[in-house]
Short mmCIF file of C-alpha atoms in Angstrom, two decimals:
data_model
loop_
_atom_site.label_atom_id
_atom_site.label_comp_id
_atom_site.label_asym_id
_atom_site.label_seq_id
_atom_site.Cartn_x
_atom_site.Cartn_y
_atom_site.Cartn_z
CA MET A 12 -22.90 12.16 16.72
CA THR A 13 -24.54 9.12 15.36
CA ARG A 14 -22.77 5.77 15.79
CA SER A 15 -24.97 3.70 13.27
CA CYS A 16 -23.23 4.56 10.10
CA GLY A 17 -22.03 0.96 9.78
CA GLN A 18 -25.58 -0.14 9.14
CA ARG A 19 -27.22 -0.16 5.67
CA GLY A 20 -29.56 2.70 4.90
CA THR A 21 -27.68 5.42 7.06
CA ASN A 22 -28.22 8.91 5.70
CA LYS A 23 -24.61 9.53 4.29
CA SER A 24 -25.42 13.22 3.78
CA THR A 25 -25.13 13.81 7.65
CA MET A 26 -21.64 12.27 7.84
CA LYS A 27 -18.96 14.64 8.52
CA PRO A 28 -15.92 14.48 6.13
CA ILE A 29 -12.58 13.56 7.63
CA GLY A 30 -9.41 13.71 5.52
CA ILE A 31 -6.95 10.80 5.59
CA THR A 32 -3.35 10.96 4.56
CA THR A 33 -3.05 7.27 3.68
CA THR A 34 -5.07 4.01 4.20
CA VAL A 35 -6.14 4.07 7.84
CA PRO A 36 -8.74 1.87 9.82
CA ILE A 37 -11.63 3.41 8.17
CA GLU A 38 -14.15 1.10 9.90
CA VAL A 39 -13.44 3.13 13.16
CA LEU A 40 -14.04 6.42 11.27
CA LEU A 41 -17.33 5.10 9.78
CA ALA A 42 -18.54 3.72 13.07
CA ALA A 43 -17.91 7.32 14.51
CA GLY A 44 -20.12 8.84 11.80
CA TYR A 45 -17.35 10.22 9.65
CA LYS A 46 -17.03 10.10 5.93
CA PRO A 47 -13.42 9.29 5.11
CA VAL A 48 -11.86 11.21 2.19
CA ASP A 49 -8.51 9.95 0.98
CA LEU A 50 -6.70 13.17 0.25
CA ASN A 51 -4.24 11.57 -2.04
CA ASN A 52 -6.87 10.18 -4.43
CA VAL A 53 -8.61 13.57 -4.53
CA PHE A 54 -5.37 15.28 -5.49
CA VAL A 55 -4.18 12.98 -8.08
CA THR A 56 -7.54 12.75 -9.84
CA ASP A 57 -8.09 16.53 -10.02
CA PRO A 58 -8.24 17.93 -13.53
CA ALA A 59 -5.37 20.34 -12.54
CA PRO A 60 -3.30 18.84 -9.72
CA GLU A 61 -0.51 21.29 -10.25
CA ARG A 62 -2.91 24.03 -9.10
CA LEU A 63 -3.10 22.23 -5.62
CA VAL A 64 0.65 21.97 -5.43
CA ARG A 65 1.04 25.72 -6.08
CA ILE A 66 -1.15 26.40 -3.08
CA ALA A 67 1.20 24.72 -0.85
CA GLU A 68 4.28 26.36 -2.37
CA ARG A 69 2.62 29.73 -2.02
CA THR A 70 2.33 28.92 1.66
CA GLY A 71 5.99 28.13 1.84
CA PHE A 72 6.38 24.34 1.31
CA PRO A 73 9.82 23.93 -0.39
CA ILE A 74 10.27 22.97 -3.94
CA ASN A 75 12.20 19.83 -2.92
CA CYS A 76 9.23 18.49 -0.84
CA CYS A 77 7.25 15.43 -1.95
CA THR A 78 4.52 16.43 -4.43
CA TRP A 79 1.92 14.14 -2.57
CA ILE A 80 2.39 16.10 0.63
CA LYS A 81 1.95 19.43 -1.11
CA GLY A 82 -1.09 18.17 -3.01
CA ILE A 83 -2.64 16.98 0.15
CA TYR A 84 -2.15 20.30 1.79
CA GLY A 85 -3.76 22.07 -1.34
CA VAL A 86 -6.81 19.68 -1.19
CA VAL A 87 -7.58 20.35 2.40
CA MET A 88 -7.15 24.20 2.02
CA GLU A 89 -9.28 24.35 -1.23
CA ARG A 90 -12.11 22.08 0.11
CA ALA A 91 -11.98 23.54 3.58
CA ILE A 92 -11.67 20.17 5.28
CA ASP A 93 -11.38 20.93 8.90
CA THR A 94 -10.67 17.52 10.47
CA VAL A 95 -7.77 15.46 9.16
CA LEU A 96 -6.54 12.08 10.44
CA CYS A 97 -2.64 12.04 9.93
CA VAL A 98 -0.59 8.88 10.02
CA THR A 99 2.52 9.69 11.98
CA THR A 100 4.27 6.13 11.87
CA GLY A 101 4.03 3.65 9.08
CA ASP A 102 3.67 6.21 6.08
CA CYS A 103 5.52 9.31 5.28
CA SER A 104 7.95 11.06 7.64
CA ASN A 105 6.83 14.42 6.10
CA THR A 106 3.44 13.92 7.41
CA ILE A 107 4.47 14.90 10.98
CA MET A 108 5.45 18.43 9.91
CA LEU A 109 2.38 18.70 7.61
CA MET A 110 0.24 17.89 10.78
CA GLU A 111 1.81 20.86 12.49
CA VAL A 112 1.10 23.04 9.68
CA PHE A 113 -2.61 21.98 9.74
CA ARG A 114 -2.68 22.85 13.50
CA LEU A 115 -1.24 26.36 12.74
CA ARG A 116 -4.18 26.77 10.31
CA GLY A 117 -6.56 25.81 13.13
CA LEU A 118 -7.66 22.44 11.97
CA ASN A 119 -8.60 19.51 14.11
CA VAL A 120 -5.75 17.19 13.69
CA ILE A 121 -5.97 13.53 14.89
CA PRO A 122 -2.66 11.66 14.79
CA PHE A 123 -2.67 7.81 14.29
CA ALA A 124 0.58 5.66 14.53
CA TYR A 125 0.75 2.09 13.37
CA PRO A 126 2.76 -0.19 15.70
CA ASP A 127 6.39 -0.35 14.71
CA HIS A 128 5.89 -4.16 13.74
CA PRO A 129 2.75 -6.32 12.97
CA ASP A 130 1.29 -7.13 16.42
CA ALA A 131 -2.42 -7.71 16.90
CA VAL A 132 -2.28 -6.88 20.56
CA GLN A 133 -0.62 -3.49 20.02
CA MET A 134 -2.95 -2.83 17.05
CA ARG A 135 -5.98 -3.42 19.17
CA GLN A 136 -4.63 -0.83 21.69
CA LYS A 137 -4.23 1.74 18.88
CA LEU A 138 -7.75 1.10 17.42
CA GLU A 139 -9.35 1.39 21.07
CA SER A 140 -7.48 4.67 21.52
CA LEU A 141 -8.62 5.97 18.19
CA ALA A 142 -12.21 4.80 18.74
CA GLU A 143 -12.31 6.57 22.09
CA ARG A 144 -10.90 9.74 20.45
CA LEU A 145 -13.62 9.75 17.89
CA GLY A 146 -16.44 8.88 20.27
CA THR A 147 -17.23 5.31 19.28
CA THR A 148 -16.09 1.77 20.37
CA LEU A 149 -14.06 -1.04 18.82
CA ASP A 150 -17.36 -3.12 18.92
CA GLU A 151 -18.99 -0.65 16.71
CA ALA A 152 -16.04 -0.59 14.32
CA GLU A 153 -16.16 -4.46 14.21
CA ARG A 154 -19.76 -4.32 12.96
CA VAL A 155 -18.71 -1.98 10.22
CA ARG A 156 -15.99 -4.50 9.22
CA GLU A 157 -18.64 -7.00 8.81
CA ASN A 158 -20.62 -4.77 6.51
CA LEU A 159 -17.58 -4.16 4.40
CA LYS A 160 -16.71 -7.74 3.90
CA ARG A 161 -18.82 -8.09 0.71
CA VAL A 162 -17.36 -5.00 -0.91
CA ARG A 163 -13.76 -5.96 -0.05
CA GLN A 164 -14.60 -9.38 -1.52
CA LEU A 165 -15.64 -7.73 -4.81
CA ALA A 166 -12.30 -5.85 -4.91
CA HIS A 167 -10.46 -9.30 -4.48
CA GLU A 168 -12.54 -10.67 -7.21
CA LEU A 169 -11.60 -7.85 -9.52
CA ASP A 170 -8.04 -8.66 -8.78
CA GLU A 171 -8.53 -12.40 -9.63
CA LEU A 172 -10.20 -11.28 -12.98
CA THR A 173 -7.07 -9.20 -13.74
CA TRP A 174 -4.21 -11.66 -13.34
CA ARG A 175 -5.97 -15.06 -13.49
CA GLU A 176 -8.67 -14.60 -16.24
CA GLY A 177 -7.08 -11.58 -18.14
CA LEU A 178 -10.39 -9.75 -18.34
CA VAL A 179 -9.60 -6.53 -16.39
CA SER A 180 -6.88 -4.11 -17.24
CA GLY A 181 -4.04 -3.00 -15.08
CA TRP A 182 -5.43 0.56 -14.94
CA GLU A 183 -8.91 -0.65 -13.92
CA ASN A 184 -7.31 -2.89 -11.25
CA HIS A 185 -5.19 0.14 -9.93
CA LEU A 186 -8.20 2.51 -9.95
CA TRP A 187 -10.66 0.29 -8.14
CA LEU A 188 -8.09 -1.21 -5.57
CA VAL A 189 -6.55 2.15 -4.69
CA SER A 190 -10.05 3.49 -4.08
CA THR A 191 -10.57 0.93 -1.34
CA SER A 192 -8.79 3.36 1.03
CA ASP A 193 -12.07 5.31 1.31
CA PHE A 194 -14.45 3.60 -1.15
CA ASN A 195 -14.86 6.92 -2.90
CA GLY A 196 -16.78 8.19 0.07
CA ASP A 197 -19.62 5.79 -0.21
CA TYR A 198 -18.98 2.03 0.15
CA SER A 199 -22.56 1.14 -0.94
CA GLU A 200 -22.24 2.98 -4.31
CA TYR A 201 -18.72 1.69 -4.76
CA GLU A 202 -20.07 -1.84 -4.32
CA ARG A 203 -22.83 -1.27 -6.88
CA GLN A 204 -20.39 0.20 -9.50
CA LEU A 205 -17.87 -2.35 -9.06
CA GLY A 206 -20.27 -5.12 -9.23
CA GLU A 207 -21.57 -3.77 -12.53
CA LEU A 208 -17.93 -3.58 -13.84
CA ILE A 209 -17.26 -7.21 -12.81
CA THR A 210 -20.46 -8.48 -14.59
CA GLU A 211 -19.53 -6.52 -17.71
CA SER A 212 -16.01 -7.70 -17.74
CA ARG A 213 -17.07 -11.36 -17.75
CA ASN A 214 -18.25 -10.84 -21.18
CA ARG A 215 -15.10 -9.36 -22.49
CA LYS A 216 -12.41 -11.08 -24.73
CA PRO A 217 -9.34 -12.04 -22.66
CA TYR A 218 -6.05 -10.18 -23.21
CA PRO A 219 -3.71 -12.26 -25.42
CA GLN A 220 -1.71 -14.82 -23.44
CA ASP A 221 1.60 -13.75 -25.03
CA MET A 222 1.53 -10.27 -23.47
CA LEU A 223 4.32 -9.67 -20.92
CA ARG A 224 3.12 -9.86 -17.36
CA ILE A 225 4.30 -7.01 -15.16
CA GLY A 226 4.26 -6.46 -11.49
CA TYR A 227 3.91 -3.06 -10.14
CA ILE A 228 5.30 -2.37 -6.69
CA GLY A 229 5.69 0.80 -4.55
CA VAL A 230 3.31 3.61 -3.82
CA PRO A 231 0.73 4.50 -6.44
CA PRO A 232 2.24 6.64 -9.15
CA VAL A 233 1.51 10.24 -10.09
CA PHE A 234 1.33 9.17 -13.76
CA ALA A 235 -0.73 6.09 -13.33
CA ARG A 236 -3.18 6.32 -16.26
CA ASP A 237 -0.38 7.07 -18.79
CA LEU A 238 1.85 4.21 -17.35
CA TYR A 239 -0.65 1.42 -17.59
CA ARG A 240 -1.64 2.60 -21.22
CA THR A 241 1.99 2.57 -22.28
CA LEU A 242 2.38 -0.88 -21.03
CA GLU A 243 -0.53 -2.11 -23.10
CA GLN A 244 0.44 -0.18 -26.14
CA ASN A 245 3.80 -2.04 -25.92
CA GLY A 246 2.43 -5.67 -25.48
CA ALA A 247 2.50 -5.84 -21.78
CA ARG A 248 -0.02 -5.63 -18.87
CA ALA A 249 0.13 -5.05 -15.23
CA VAL A 250 -1.06 -8.25 -13.41
CA PHE A 251 -0.07 -7.06 -9.75
CA ASN A 252 -0.46 -3.80 -8.07
CA GLU A 253 1.22 -4.38 -4.73
CA ILE A 254 0.23 -1.44 -2.45
CA GLN A 255 -3.20 -0.93 -4.27
CA ARG A 256 -4.04 -4.61 -3.48
CA GLN A 257 -2.89 -4.16 0.17
CA PHE A 258 -5.35 -1.28 0.53
CA SER A 259 -8.18 -3.68 -0.22
CA MET A 260 -7.09 -5.95 2.75
CA PRO A 261 -6.43 -9.19 1.12
CA GLY A 262 -6.43 -12.41 3.13
CA GLU A 263 -8.58 -13.74 5.96
CA ALA A 264 -8.70 -11.92 9.50
CA GLU A 265 -10.78 -12.61 12.60
CA SER A 266 -10.71 -8.99 13.73
CA LEU A 267 -9.87 -5.45 12.85
CA ALA A 268 -6.59 -5.71 14.86
CA GLU A 269 -5.54 -8.81 12.74
CA GLN A 270 -6.67 -7.17 9.49
CA TYR A 271 -4.54 -4.20 9.98
CA SER A 272 -1.63 -6.26 11.33
CA ASN A 273 -1.76 -8.27 8.08
CA TYR A 274 -1.65 -5.06 6.06
CA THR A 275 1.97 -4.84 4.93
CA TYR A 276 2.54 -1.26 3.91
CA PRO A 277 3.12 0.38 7.32
CA TYR A 278 5.71 -2.22 8.49
CA SER A 279 9.08 -3.43 7.46
CA ILE A 280 9.94 -3.70 3.83
CA PHE A 281 10.88 -7.47 4.50
CA GLY A 282 7.37 -8.19 5.29
CA ARG A 283 6.27 -6.53 2.13
CA LEU A 284 8.76 -8.58 0.26
CA GLN A 285 7.42 -11.83 1.52
CA ASP A 286 4.01 -10.87 0.02
CA ILE A 287 5.58 -9.52 -3.19
CA ARG A 288 7.65 -12.66 -3.85
CA LEU A 289 4.62 -14.91 -3.30
CA GLU A 290 2.46 -12.89 -5.65
CA LEU A 291 5.09 -12.55 -8.32
CA ARG A 292 5.39 -16.34 -8.45
CA ARG A 293 1.67 -17.00 -8.27
CA ARG A 294 0.99 -14.51 -11.07
CA LYS A 295 3.93 -15.59 -13.33
CA VAL A 296 5.37 -12.19 -13.57
CA ASP A 297 8.05 -11.50 -16.10
CA GLY A 298 9.34 -8.18 -14.71
CA VAL A 299 8.79 -5.56 -12.03
CA ILE A 300 8.33 -1.86 -12.19
CA HIS A 301 9.20 -0.22 -8.83
CA TYR A 302 7.88 3.28 -8.51
CA VAL A 303 9.55 5.69 -6.07
CA GLN A 304 8.29 9.19 -5.26
CA ALA A 305 10.98 12.06 -5.60
CA PHE A 306 12.11 13.16 -2.09
CA CYS A 307 10.64 10.22 -0.32
CA HIS A 308 12.43 8.10 2.21
CA ARG A 309 10.93 4.98 0.75
CA GLY A 310 13.14 5.29 -2.39
CA ILE A 311 16.02 4.00 -0.41
CA GLY A 312 14.18 0.71 -0.22
CA ASP A 313 15.03 0.20 -3.94
CA ILE A 314 18.39 -1.03 -2.79
CA ILE A 315 16.80 -3.93 -0.78
CA ILE A 316 14.05 -4.70 -3.39
CA ARG A 317 16.67 -5.16 -6.27
CA ALA A 318 18.63 -7.47 -4.07
CA ALA A 319 15.78 -9.58 -2.96
CA LEU A 320 13.82 -10.09 -6.24
CA ASP A 321 14.81 -12.74 -8.78
CA VAL A 322 13.00 -10.92 -11.75
CA PRO A 323 14.17 -7.97 -13.61
CA VAL A 324 13.40 -4.58 -11.91
CA LEU A 325 12.86 -1.13 -13.61
CA THR A 326 12.89 1.76 -11.05
CA LEU A 327 10.89 4.76 -11.98
CA GLU A 328 10.92 8.01 -10.09
CA GLY A 329 7.92 10.54 -10.17
CA ASN A 330 7.49 14.02 -8.92
CA THR A 331 5.32 16.58 -10.62
CA ASP A 332 4.98 14.95 -14.03
CA TYR A 333 1.42 13.62 -14.38
CA LEU A 334 2.19 12.02 -17.75
CA LEU A 335 5.16 10.10 -18.71
CA THR A 336 8.08 12.10 -19.93
CA HIS A 337 9.73 11.05 -23.17
CA HIS A 338 12.70 9.85 -21.16
CA VAL A 339 10.58 7.72 -18.87
CA ARG A 340 8.47 6.38 -21.66
CA THR A 341 11.64 5.38 -23.46
CA ARG A 342 12.89 3.56 -20.43
CA VAL A 343 9.68 1.68 -20.01
CA GLU A 344 9.66 0.55 -23.76
CA ALA A 345 13.40 -0.53 -23.45
CA PHE A 346 12.64 -2.56 -20.35
CA LEU A 347 9.78 -4.32 -22.14
CA ASP A 348 12.05 -4.95 -25.12
CA MET A 349 14.69 -6.53 -22.83
CA LEU A 350 12.09 -8.83 -21.03
CA ARG A 351 10.85 -9.91 -24.57
CA ARG A 352 14.42 -10.88 -25.66
CA ARG A 353 15.08 -12.44 -22.32
CA GLY A 354 11.94 -14.56 -22.60
CA ARG A 355 12.92 -15.73 -26.15
CA VAL A 356 16.44 -16.70 -24.96
CA SER A 357 14.90 -18.63 -22.00
CA ALA A 358 12.50 -20.49 -24.27
CA ARG A 359 15.33 -21.55 -26.60
CA ALA A 360 17.35 -22.73 -23.60
CA PHE A 361 14.37 -24.65 -22.36
CA ALA A 362 13.71 -26.24 -25.85
CA ILE A 363 17.39 -27.33 -25.95
#
């Protein structure tokens, strides 16, 4: 297997697909000649995602199991992906049993566990072990990291254009940042397309400054497009997408081990909250939408998030509705009305 895919000009048609269940150190996968495929993104962008869920349910996955887990299974079965890297620590507890079902089906399953806390030494050991398993080295992966710096910087530039300049929508921000988990299977093409979008956006008229500024935290939602559209239809826009931004690996790092230690999602919620509070202040966020997936253990974290944040929080739960239900839409609209009234009261108090 070639180990040169980190270099420009590699024939990407020869790269073997490898499914990933969440954001992983893709630099190692690319160095080993694999083409990472984020199974979540394939599932949620499918024209008929419910079809993929039914594949899992016909197999025996229970109704009260996370839709994402069932969707991932459906993608793997339908696309005949025979190699899957499953994150067993730092993501979803259901992935452990999903991995066992994949093994039952005869797939090549590669487990990967983030350390239980951010630690560059432990992370380096995990990366070296993964590289050895895939037939490459950490040095090769570090070279890939250098190649990805430019494309990651473009993703960070898009984020700046969203919250600072008001030239990029919350939906565009979500879509392009969430795609940094696998760069849509071709980071060179991703870089070209994103560069074109950034150039085009600089000629746009900025969003009105009186729009409400919303922070979105939690895993990406199943009804993303409809949610961001509803916000804008009601005089608000998302200026912070927490996990999506984390996928892009913000901040400086001297090594892959440091980069994936700085990545907040796999670790304690209190580490995430440090990042969230900093960004909410920096981006002047008026209110937060916290999304939780039905039947997910991370939903319990809503207790901590509500206690830790000093801005209003609306918690939305999603499952198999890929558009906002009337009930959820009404809750979003009522939340925005409350923020608007709260802002007017605050402004009057300041004037007095």
